[in-house]
Coordinates of C-alpha atoms in Angstrom, one line a residue:
X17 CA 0.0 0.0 0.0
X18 CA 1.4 3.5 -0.8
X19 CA 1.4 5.6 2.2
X20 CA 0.2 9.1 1.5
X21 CA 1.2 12.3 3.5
X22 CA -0.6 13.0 6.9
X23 CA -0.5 16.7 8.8
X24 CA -2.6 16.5 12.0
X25 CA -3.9 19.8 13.6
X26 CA -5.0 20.3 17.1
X27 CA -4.6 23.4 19.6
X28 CA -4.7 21.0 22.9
X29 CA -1.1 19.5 23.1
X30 CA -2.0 16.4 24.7
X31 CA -4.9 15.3 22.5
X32 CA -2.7 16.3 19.9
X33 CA 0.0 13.9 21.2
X34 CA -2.4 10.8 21.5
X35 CA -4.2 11.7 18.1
X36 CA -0.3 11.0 16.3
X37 CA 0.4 7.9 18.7
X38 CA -2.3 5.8 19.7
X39 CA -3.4 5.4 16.0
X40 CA -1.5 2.5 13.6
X41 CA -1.7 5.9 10.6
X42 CA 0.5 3.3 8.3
X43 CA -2.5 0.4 8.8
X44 CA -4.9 3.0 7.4
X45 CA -2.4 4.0 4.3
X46 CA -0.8 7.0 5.8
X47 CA 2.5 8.8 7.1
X48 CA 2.6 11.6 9.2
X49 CA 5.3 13.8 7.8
X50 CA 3.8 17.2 10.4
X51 CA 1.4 18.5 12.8
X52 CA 0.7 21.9 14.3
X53 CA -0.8 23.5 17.6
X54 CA -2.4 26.0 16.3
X55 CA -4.0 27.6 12.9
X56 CA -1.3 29.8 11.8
X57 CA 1.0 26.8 12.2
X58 CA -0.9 24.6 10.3
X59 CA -0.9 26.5 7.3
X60 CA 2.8 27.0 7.1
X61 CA 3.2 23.2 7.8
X62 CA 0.8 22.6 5.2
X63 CA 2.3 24.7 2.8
X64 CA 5.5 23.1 3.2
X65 CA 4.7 19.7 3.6
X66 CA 2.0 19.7 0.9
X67 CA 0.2 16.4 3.0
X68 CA -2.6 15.1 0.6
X69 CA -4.9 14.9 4.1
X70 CA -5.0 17.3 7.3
X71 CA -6.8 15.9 10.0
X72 CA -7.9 18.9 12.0
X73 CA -9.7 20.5 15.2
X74 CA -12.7 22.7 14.0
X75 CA -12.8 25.1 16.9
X76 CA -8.9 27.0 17.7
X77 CA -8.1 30.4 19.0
X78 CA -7.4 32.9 16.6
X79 CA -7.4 30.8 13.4
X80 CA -9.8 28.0 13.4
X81 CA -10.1 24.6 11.2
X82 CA -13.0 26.7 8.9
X83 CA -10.3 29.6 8.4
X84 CA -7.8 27.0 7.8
X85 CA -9.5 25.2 5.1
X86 CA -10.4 28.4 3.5
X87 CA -7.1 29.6 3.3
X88 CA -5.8 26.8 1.9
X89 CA -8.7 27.0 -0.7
X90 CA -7.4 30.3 -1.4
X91 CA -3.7 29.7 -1.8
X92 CA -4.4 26.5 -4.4
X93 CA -3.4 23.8 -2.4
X94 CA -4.7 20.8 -2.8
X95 CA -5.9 18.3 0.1
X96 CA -8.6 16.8 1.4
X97 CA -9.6 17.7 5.2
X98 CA -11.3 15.6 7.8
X99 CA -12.5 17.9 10.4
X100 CA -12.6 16.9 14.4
X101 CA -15.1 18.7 16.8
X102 CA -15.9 18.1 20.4
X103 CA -19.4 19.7 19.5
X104 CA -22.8 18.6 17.5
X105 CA -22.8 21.8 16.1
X106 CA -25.1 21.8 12.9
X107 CA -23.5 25.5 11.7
X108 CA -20.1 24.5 12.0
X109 CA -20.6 21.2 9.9
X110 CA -22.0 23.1 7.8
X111 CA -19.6 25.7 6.4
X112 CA -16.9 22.5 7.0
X113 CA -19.0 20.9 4.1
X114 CA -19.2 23.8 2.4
X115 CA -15.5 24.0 2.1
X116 CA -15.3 20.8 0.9
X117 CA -14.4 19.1 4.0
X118 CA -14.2 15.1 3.0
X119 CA -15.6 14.3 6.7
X120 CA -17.0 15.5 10.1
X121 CA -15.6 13.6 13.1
X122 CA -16.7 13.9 16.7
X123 CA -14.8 13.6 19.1
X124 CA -13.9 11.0 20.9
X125 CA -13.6 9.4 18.3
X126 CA -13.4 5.5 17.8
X127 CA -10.8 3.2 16.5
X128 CA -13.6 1.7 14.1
X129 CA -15.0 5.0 12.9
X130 CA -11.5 6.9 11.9
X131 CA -9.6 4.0 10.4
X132 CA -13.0 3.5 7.7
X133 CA -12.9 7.0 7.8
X134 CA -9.4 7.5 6.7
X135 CA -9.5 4.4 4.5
X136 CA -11.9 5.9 2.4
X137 CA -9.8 9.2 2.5
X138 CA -6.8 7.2 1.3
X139 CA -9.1 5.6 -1.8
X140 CA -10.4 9.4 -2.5
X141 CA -7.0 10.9 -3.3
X142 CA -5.4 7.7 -4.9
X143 CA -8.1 7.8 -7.5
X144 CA -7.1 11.7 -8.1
X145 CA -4.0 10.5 -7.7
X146 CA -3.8 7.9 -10.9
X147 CA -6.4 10.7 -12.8
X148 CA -3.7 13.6 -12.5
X149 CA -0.9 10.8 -13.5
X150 CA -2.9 9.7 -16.2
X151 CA -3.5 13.5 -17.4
X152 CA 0.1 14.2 -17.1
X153 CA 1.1 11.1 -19.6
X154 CA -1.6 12.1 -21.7
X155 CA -0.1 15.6 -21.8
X156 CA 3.4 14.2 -22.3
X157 CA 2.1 12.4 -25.2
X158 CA 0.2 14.9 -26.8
X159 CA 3.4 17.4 -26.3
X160 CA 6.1 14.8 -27.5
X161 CA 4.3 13.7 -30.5
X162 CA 1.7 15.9 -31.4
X163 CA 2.0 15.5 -35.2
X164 CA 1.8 11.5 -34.5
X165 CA -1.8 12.4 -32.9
X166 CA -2.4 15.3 -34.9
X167 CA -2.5 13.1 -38.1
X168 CA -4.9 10.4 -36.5
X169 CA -7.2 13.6 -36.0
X170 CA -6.8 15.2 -39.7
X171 CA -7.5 10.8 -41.0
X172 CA -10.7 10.4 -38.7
X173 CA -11.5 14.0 -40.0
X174 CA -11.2 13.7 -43.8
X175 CA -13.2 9.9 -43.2
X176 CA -15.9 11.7 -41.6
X177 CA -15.6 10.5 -38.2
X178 CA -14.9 13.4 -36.7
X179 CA -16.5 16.9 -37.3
X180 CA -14.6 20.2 -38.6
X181 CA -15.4 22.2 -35.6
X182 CA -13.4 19.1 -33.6
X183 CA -10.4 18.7 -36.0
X184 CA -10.2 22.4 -35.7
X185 CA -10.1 22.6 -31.7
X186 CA -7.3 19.8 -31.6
X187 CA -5.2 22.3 -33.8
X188 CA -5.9 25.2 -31.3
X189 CA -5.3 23.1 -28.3
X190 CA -1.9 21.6 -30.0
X191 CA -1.0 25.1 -30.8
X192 CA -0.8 24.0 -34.7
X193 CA -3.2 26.3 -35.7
X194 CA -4.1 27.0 -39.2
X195 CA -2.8 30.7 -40.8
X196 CA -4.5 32.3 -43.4
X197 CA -1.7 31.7 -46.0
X198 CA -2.0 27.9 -45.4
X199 CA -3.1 25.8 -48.3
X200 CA -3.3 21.9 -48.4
X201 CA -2.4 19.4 -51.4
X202 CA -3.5 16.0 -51.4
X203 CA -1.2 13.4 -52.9
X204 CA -2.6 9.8 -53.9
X205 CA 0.1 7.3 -54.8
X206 CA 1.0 4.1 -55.5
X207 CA 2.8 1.2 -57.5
X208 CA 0.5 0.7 -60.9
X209 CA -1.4 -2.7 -60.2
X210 CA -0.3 -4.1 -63.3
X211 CA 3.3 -4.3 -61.5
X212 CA 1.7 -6.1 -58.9
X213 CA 0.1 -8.6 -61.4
X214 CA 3.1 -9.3 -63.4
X215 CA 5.8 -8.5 -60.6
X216 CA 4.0 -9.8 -57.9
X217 CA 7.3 -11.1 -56.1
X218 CA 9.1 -8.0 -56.3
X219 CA 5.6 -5.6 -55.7
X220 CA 6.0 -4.9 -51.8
X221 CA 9.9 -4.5 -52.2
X222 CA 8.8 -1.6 -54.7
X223 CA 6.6 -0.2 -53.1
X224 CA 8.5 0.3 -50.1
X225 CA 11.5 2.0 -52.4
X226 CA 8.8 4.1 -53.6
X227 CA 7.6 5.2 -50.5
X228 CA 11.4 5.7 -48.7
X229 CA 12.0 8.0 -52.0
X230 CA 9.1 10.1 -51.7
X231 CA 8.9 10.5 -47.8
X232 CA 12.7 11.8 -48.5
X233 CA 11.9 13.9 -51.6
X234 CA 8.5 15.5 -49.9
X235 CA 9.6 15.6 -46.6
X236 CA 13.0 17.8 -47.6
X237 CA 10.3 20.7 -48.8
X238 CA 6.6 20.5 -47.0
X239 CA 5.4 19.1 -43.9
X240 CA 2.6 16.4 -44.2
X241 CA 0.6 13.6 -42.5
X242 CA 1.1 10.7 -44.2
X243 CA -2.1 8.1 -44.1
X244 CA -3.1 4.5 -45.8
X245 CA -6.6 4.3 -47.5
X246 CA -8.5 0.7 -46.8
X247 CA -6.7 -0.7 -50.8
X248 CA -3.1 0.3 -49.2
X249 CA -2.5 3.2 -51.2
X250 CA -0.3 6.0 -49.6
X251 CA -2.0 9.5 -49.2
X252 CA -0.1 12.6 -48.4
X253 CA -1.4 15.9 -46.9
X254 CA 0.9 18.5 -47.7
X255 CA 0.6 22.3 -45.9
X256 CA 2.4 24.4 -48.1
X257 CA 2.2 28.1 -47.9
X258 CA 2.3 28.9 -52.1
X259 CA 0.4 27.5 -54.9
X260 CA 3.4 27.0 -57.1
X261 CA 4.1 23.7 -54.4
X262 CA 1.7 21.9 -56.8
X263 CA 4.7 22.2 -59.3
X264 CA 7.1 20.9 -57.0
X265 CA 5.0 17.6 -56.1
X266 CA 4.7 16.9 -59.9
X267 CA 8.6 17.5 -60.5
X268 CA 8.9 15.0 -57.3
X269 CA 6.5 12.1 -58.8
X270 CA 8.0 12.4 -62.0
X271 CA 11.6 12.3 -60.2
X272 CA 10.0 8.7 -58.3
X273 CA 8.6 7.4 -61.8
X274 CA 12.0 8.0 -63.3
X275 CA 14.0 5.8 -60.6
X276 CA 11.1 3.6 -59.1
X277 CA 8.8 1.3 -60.7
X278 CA 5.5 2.2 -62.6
X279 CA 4.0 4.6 -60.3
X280 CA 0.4 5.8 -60.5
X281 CA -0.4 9.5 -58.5
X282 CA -2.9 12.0 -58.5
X283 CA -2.8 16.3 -57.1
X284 CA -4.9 17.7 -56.0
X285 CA -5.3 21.9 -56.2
X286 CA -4.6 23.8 -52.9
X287 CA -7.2 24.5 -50.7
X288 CA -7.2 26.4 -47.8
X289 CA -8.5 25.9 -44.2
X290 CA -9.5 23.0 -42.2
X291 CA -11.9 22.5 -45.0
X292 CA -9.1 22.9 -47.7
X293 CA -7.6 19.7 -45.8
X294 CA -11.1 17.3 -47.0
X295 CA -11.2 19.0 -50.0
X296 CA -7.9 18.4 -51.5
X297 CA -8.2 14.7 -50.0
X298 CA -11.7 14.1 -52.2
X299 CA -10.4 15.7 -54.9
X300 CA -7.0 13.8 -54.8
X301 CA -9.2 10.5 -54.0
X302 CA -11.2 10.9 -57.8
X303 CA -8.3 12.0 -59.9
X304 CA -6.7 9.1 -58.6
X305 CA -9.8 6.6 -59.6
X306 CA -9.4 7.5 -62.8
X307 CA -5.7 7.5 -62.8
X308 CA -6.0 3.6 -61.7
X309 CA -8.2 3.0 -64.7
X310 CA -5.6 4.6 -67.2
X311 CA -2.6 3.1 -65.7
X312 CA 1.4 3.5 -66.4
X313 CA 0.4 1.9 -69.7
X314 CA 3.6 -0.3 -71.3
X315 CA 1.5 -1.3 -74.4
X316 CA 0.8 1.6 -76.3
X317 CA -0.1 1.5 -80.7
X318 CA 2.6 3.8 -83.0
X319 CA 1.1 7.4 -83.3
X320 CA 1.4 6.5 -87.5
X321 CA -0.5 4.0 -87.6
X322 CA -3.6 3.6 -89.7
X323 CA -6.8 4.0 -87.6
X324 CA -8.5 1.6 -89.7
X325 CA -7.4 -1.9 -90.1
X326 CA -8.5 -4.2 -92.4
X327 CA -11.6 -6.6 -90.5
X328 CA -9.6 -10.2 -89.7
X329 CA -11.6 -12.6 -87.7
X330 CA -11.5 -12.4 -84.3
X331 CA -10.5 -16.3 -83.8
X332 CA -7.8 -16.0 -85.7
X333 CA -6.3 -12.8 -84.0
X334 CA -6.1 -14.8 -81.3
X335 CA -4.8 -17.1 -83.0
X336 CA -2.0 -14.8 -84.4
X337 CA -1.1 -13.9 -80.7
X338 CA -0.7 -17.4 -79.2
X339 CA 1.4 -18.0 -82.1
X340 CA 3.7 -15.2 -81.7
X341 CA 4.3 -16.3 -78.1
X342 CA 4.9 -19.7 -79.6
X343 CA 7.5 -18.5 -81.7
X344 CA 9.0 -16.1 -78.8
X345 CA 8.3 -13.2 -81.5
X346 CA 8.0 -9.5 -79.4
X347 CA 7.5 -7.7 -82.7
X348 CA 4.9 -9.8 -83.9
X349 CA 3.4 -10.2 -80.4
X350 CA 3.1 -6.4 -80.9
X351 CA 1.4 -6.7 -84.3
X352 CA -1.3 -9.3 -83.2
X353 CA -2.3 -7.0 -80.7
X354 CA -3.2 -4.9 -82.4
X355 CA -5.0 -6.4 -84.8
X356 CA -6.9 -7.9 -81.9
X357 CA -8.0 -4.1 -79.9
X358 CA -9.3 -2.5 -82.9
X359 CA -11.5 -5.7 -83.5
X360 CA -13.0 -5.5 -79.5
X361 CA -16.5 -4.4 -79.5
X362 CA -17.3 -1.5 -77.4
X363 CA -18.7 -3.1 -74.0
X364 CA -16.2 -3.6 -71.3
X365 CA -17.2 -6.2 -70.0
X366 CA -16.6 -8.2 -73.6
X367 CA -13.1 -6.9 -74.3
X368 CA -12.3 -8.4 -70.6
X369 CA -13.8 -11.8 -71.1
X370 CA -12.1 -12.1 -74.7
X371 CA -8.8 -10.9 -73.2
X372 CA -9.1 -14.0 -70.4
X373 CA -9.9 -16.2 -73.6
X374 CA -6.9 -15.3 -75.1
X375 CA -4.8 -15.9 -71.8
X376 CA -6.2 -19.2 -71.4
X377 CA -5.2 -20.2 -75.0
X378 CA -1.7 -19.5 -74.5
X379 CA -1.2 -20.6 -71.1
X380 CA -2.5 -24.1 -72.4
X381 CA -0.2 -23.5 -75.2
X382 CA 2.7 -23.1 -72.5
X383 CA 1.8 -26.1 -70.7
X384 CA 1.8 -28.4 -73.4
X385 CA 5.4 -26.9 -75.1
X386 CA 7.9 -25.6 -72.8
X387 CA 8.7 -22.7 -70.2
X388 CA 6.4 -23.0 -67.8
X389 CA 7.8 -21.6 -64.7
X390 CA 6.8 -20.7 -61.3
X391 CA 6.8 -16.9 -62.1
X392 CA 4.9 -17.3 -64.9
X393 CA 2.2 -19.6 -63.3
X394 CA 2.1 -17.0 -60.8
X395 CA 1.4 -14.1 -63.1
X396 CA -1.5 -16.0 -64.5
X397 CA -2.9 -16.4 -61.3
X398 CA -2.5 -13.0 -60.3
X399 CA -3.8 -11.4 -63.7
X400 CA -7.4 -13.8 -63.3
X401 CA -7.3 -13.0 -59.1
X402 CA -7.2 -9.6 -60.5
X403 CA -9.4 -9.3 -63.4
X404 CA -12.5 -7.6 -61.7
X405 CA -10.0 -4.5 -60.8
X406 CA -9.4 -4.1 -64.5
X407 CA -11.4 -2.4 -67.2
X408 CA -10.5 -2.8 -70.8
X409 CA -7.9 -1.2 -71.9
X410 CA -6.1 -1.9 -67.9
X411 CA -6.7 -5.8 -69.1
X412 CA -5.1 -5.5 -72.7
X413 CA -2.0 -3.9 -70.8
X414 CA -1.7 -6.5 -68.2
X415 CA -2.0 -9.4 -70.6
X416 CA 0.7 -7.9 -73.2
X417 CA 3.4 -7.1 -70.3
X418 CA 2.8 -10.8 -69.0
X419 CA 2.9 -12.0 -72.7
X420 CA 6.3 -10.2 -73.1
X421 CA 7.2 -11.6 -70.1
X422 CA 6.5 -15.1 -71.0
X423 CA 8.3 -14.8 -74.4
X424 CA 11.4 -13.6 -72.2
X425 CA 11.2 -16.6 -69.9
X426 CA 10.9 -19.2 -72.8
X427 CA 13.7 -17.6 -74.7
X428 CA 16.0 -18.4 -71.7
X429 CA 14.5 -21.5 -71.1
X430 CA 15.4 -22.4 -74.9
X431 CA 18.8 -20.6 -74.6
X432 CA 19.4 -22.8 -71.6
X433 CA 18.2 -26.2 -72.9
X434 CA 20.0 -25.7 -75.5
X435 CA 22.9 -25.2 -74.1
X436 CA 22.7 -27.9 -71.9
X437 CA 21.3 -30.3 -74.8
X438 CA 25.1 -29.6 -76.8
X439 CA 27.3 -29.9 -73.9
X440 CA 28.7 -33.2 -74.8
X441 CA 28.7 -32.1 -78.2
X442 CA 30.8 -29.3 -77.7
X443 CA 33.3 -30.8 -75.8
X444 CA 33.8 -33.8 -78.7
X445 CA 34.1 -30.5 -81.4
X446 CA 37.0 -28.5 -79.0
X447 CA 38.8 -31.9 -78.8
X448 CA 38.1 -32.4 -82.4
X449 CA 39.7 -28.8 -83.1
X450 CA 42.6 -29.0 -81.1
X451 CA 43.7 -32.4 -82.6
X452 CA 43.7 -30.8 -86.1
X453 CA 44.6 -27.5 -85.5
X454 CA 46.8 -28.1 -88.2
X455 CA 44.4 -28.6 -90.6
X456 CA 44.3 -25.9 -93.5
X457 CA 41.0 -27.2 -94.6
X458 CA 40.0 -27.1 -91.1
X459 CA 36.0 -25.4 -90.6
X460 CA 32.9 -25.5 -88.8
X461 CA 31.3 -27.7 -91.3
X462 CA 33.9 -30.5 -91.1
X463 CA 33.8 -29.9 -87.5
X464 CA 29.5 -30.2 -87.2
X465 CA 30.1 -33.2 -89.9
X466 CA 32.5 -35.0 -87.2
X467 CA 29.8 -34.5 -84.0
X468 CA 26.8 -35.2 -87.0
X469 CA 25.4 -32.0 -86.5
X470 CA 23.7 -29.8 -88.6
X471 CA 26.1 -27.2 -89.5
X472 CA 23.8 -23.7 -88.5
X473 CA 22.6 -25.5 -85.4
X474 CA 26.2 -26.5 -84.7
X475 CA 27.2 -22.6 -85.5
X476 CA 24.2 -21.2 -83.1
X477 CA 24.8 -23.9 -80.3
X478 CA 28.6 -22.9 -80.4
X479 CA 28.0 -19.5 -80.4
X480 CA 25.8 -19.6 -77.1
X481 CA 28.6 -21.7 -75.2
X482 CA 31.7 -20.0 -76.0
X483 CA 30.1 -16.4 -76.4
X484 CA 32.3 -15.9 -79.4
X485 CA 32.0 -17.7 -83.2
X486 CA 33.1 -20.6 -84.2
X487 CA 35.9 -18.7 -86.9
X488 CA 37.0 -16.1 -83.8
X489 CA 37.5 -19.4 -81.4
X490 CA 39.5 -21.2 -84.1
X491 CA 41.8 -17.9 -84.6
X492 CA 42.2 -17.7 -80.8
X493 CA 43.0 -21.2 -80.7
X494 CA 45.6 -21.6 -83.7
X495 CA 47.3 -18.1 -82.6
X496 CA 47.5 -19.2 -78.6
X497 CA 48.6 -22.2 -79.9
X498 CA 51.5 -20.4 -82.2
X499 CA 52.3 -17.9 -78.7
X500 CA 53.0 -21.2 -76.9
X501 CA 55.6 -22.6 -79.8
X502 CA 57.7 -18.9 -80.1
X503 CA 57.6 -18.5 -76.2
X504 CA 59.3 -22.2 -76.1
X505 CA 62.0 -21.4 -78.8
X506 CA 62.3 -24.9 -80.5
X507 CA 60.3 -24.3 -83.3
X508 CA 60.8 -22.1 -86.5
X509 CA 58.5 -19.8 -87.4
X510 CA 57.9 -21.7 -90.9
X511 CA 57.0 -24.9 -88.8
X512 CA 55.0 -23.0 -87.0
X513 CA 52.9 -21.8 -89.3
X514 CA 52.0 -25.0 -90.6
X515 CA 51.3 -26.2 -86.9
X516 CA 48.9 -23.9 -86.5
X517 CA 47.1 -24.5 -90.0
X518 CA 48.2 -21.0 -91.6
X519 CA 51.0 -22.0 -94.6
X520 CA 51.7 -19.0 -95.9
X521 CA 54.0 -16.7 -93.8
X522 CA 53.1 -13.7 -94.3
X523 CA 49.7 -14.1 -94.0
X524 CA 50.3 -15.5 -90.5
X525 CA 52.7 -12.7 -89.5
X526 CA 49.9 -10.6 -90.1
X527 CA 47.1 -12.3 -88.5
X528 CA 49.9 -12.8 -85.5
X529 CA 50.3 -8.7 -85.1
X530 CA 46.6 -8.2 -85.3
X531 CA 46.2 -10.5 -82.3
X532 CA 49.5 -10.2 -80.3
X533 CA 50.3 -6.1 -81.1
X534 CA 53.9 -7.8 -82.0
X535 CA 55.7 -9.9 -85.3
X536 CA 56.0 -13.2 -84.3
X537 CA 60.1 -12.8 -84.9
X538 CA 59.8 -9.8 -82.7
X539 CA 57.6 -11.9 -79.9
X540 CA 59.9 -14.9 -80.4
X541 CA 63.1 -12.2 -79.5
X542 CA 61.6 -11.4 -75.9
X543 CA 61.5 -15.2 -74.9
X544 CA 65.4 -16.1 -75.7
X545 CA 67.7 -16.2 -73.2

């Protein structure tokens, strides 16, 4: 139990004497840190010993309990008073209660009747005890992070859950008030849903680069309350003082597009006034409805191309872009595409249901050939979890990034099968080369006729393992091999040559300067001892 301060008052030394001893004052929840004889004592004891209870005789010479308790009234302090009297004295209770005397004791008093007395005294001021501590957190709070709380007022106020007249009041009483040259700009942002369809691994991870850049950019020019709508998407309020700040926001989200991902946004104008601040947000929130529909767009059709285009049948546009994807083809991808939007019909609805047709076809097509991944899989299913969020045009751009994507997949998905298929074959051609290296007649069809390979596949395969052509590998080869034989000094130079496949000196001298920088009589000088 806490113990709470005590100051007992009584002008008759002896009962004053028993009054402090006789009672257990720590059983009830009390120390006694003073007492005083008289009145004039008892205020100054008071005043220094600031006791949350004075227990006190009513009736004193000069300065009674009543003049006490009003004095102490007067001077601010706070405590509660339980007030003592050898008298039933209905006048004197009275005024005691009056001055907000907690209780009204006569004397003698009991054991019994003082210690449930007291007790409830004790529970009186430890209840305004935790209230006043409970205030002052609340006021450390509001004072140490008043723009934390100031921004859950300005969201519960711009979601109409709290009234202007209250969102203004909390600015007063925060000392943020608003000044006349105060305008607000709402911002609306966020990565373009398409990313998160086609991306989806790599979506959050974007979205927190986007964010990081433009609390940095925004934050190094305006202050702002930064909130989450119930979709996720990241709302600033900005207070800027000047309408050119509008500028400066667009200069910042085109800064963000540049290094981030896709990024869709909408301004609002500047409005000022607590009403500015709900204006600017409902204005920011439409703009940016209809900047969801249009998108960061990847596909768009050339500015010089015809508007009309000759009427093909709508199966076999289709058909043309599951083809195109079969044949890993961007350029014709492109080309189907477009074939297929100018022959949508007009209703919504349609060009969405014929665009899921068209993914269907060639995920099918996938399935049964090759490249199927994970992250392709994955795109699928995010592009039909997503398909009610999309209108037309939002659907045709999904599809053709995924479509792109899926042609860029399967191409290194060939590249590397490929590669992996001609392994052994390539390591039976090197050996192959380096055995005849002095082969004149030595080429990459006698070399694909010895691994019984089809000489442009042989050339394409070669090409993807050694990153270099087959004529540029067998020149490296023959003029390493030619480097080795001078550096060694046993060999002539006309030996060499024929070694290395190259009989006629001079051309070899040449070819050996274009590779080495040096003659090979001048390269075979720096080797002899």
């Amino acid at each position: 139990m806490k113990l709470l301060k005590l100051v007992i008052v009584d002008d008759e030394p002896i009962l004053l004497e028993g009054l402090i001893k006789t009672f257990d004052w720590n059983a009830m929840g009390f120390q006694v840190v003073g007492s005083a004889r008289n009145g004039e004592q008892a205020i100054e004891v008071i005043k220094e010993k600031r006791p949350h209870v004075v227990l006190t005789d009513i009736r004193m010479k000069k300065i009674s309990g009543l003049m006490v308790m009003e004095e102490i009234e007067n001077l601010g302090i706070d405590c509660l008073f339980v007030v003592l009297s050898a008298y039933r004295d209905f006048e004197y209770a009275q005024q005691a209660c009056d001055l907000g005397a907690y209780a009204y004791l006569l004397k003698p008093i009991t054991e019994e009747k003082l210690t449930e007395t007291m007790q409830g005294a004790w529970k009186v001021c430890m209840e305004q005890i935790k209230n006043e501590e409970k205030y002052e957190n609340w006021e450390k709070l509001l004072v140490k992070d008043s723009d934390s709380f100031l921004q859950v007022v300005v969201q519960k106020y711009v979601q109409n859950r709290i009234p202007a007249e209250k969102a203004e009041q909390v600015f007063d009483t925060l000392e943020a008030g608003l000044e006349k040259e105060d305008r607000f700009i709402t911002v609306y942002v966020d990565v373009d849903l398409a990313y998160k369809i086609t991306n989806s691994l790599n979506y959050e991870a974007a979205r927190f680069a986007m964010m990081q850049m433009l609390e940095e950019l925004i934050g190094t020019q305006f202050s702002y309350w930064k909130l989450e709508n119930e979709e996720g998407t990241y709302i600033f309020i900005i207070r800027a003082r000047e309408n050119k700040a509008v500028g400066e926001l667009k200069e910042v989200l085109e800064t963000v597009k540049e290094r981030a991902h896709p990024v869709v946004a909408a301004i609002s104008k500047p409005y000022k006034g607590i009403g500015g601040i709900k204006r600017s947000y409902e204005e920011a929130q439409k703009l940016f409805e209809l900047a969801s529909m249009a998108g960061a767009s990847a596909f768009t059709i050339p500015a010089d191309m015809e508007k009309k285009v000759e009427e093909t049948d709508r199966a076999d546009t289709e058909i043309l872009i599951v083809n195109a994807v079969r044949r890993n083809d961007e350029r014709e991808l492109k080309e189907a595409f477009v074939y297929f939007i100018y022959g949508l019909p007009p209703e919504e609805e349609q060009q969405c249901r014929l665009m899921h047709k068209v993914m269907l076809k060639t995920e099918l097509m996938i399935e049964d050939s090759y490249g199927m991944t994970e992250e392709i899989r994955e795109q699928f299913k995010n592009y039909y979890a997503n398909i009610q969020n999309l209108n037309g045009a939002r659907a045709v751009d999904v599809c053709y990034k995924i479509l792109c994507s899926v042609i860029e997949k399967r191409k290194d998905n060939a590249y590397s099968n490929e590669t992996k298929y001609f392994k052994e074959y390539m390591s039976e051609a090197v050996a192959y080369i380096e055995e005849h290296l002095s082969d004149e007649e030595l080429s990459i069809v006698s070399v694909a006729g010895h691994v019984y390979l089809n000489p442009v596949y042989f050339g394409r395969a070669f090409k993807n393992t050694f990153h270099m052509t087959f004529k540029k590998y067998l020149m490296k080869r023959r003029m390493e091999k030619a480097k080795q034989l001078l550096e060694e000094g046993k060999t002539s130079i006309g030996a060499i040559c024929e070694l290395v496949g190259i009989n006629n000196p001079s051309y070899f001298s040449h070819l050996f300067k274009e590779y080495t920088g040096k003659l090979p009589s001048e390269y075979k000088k720096e080797y002899e001892v």
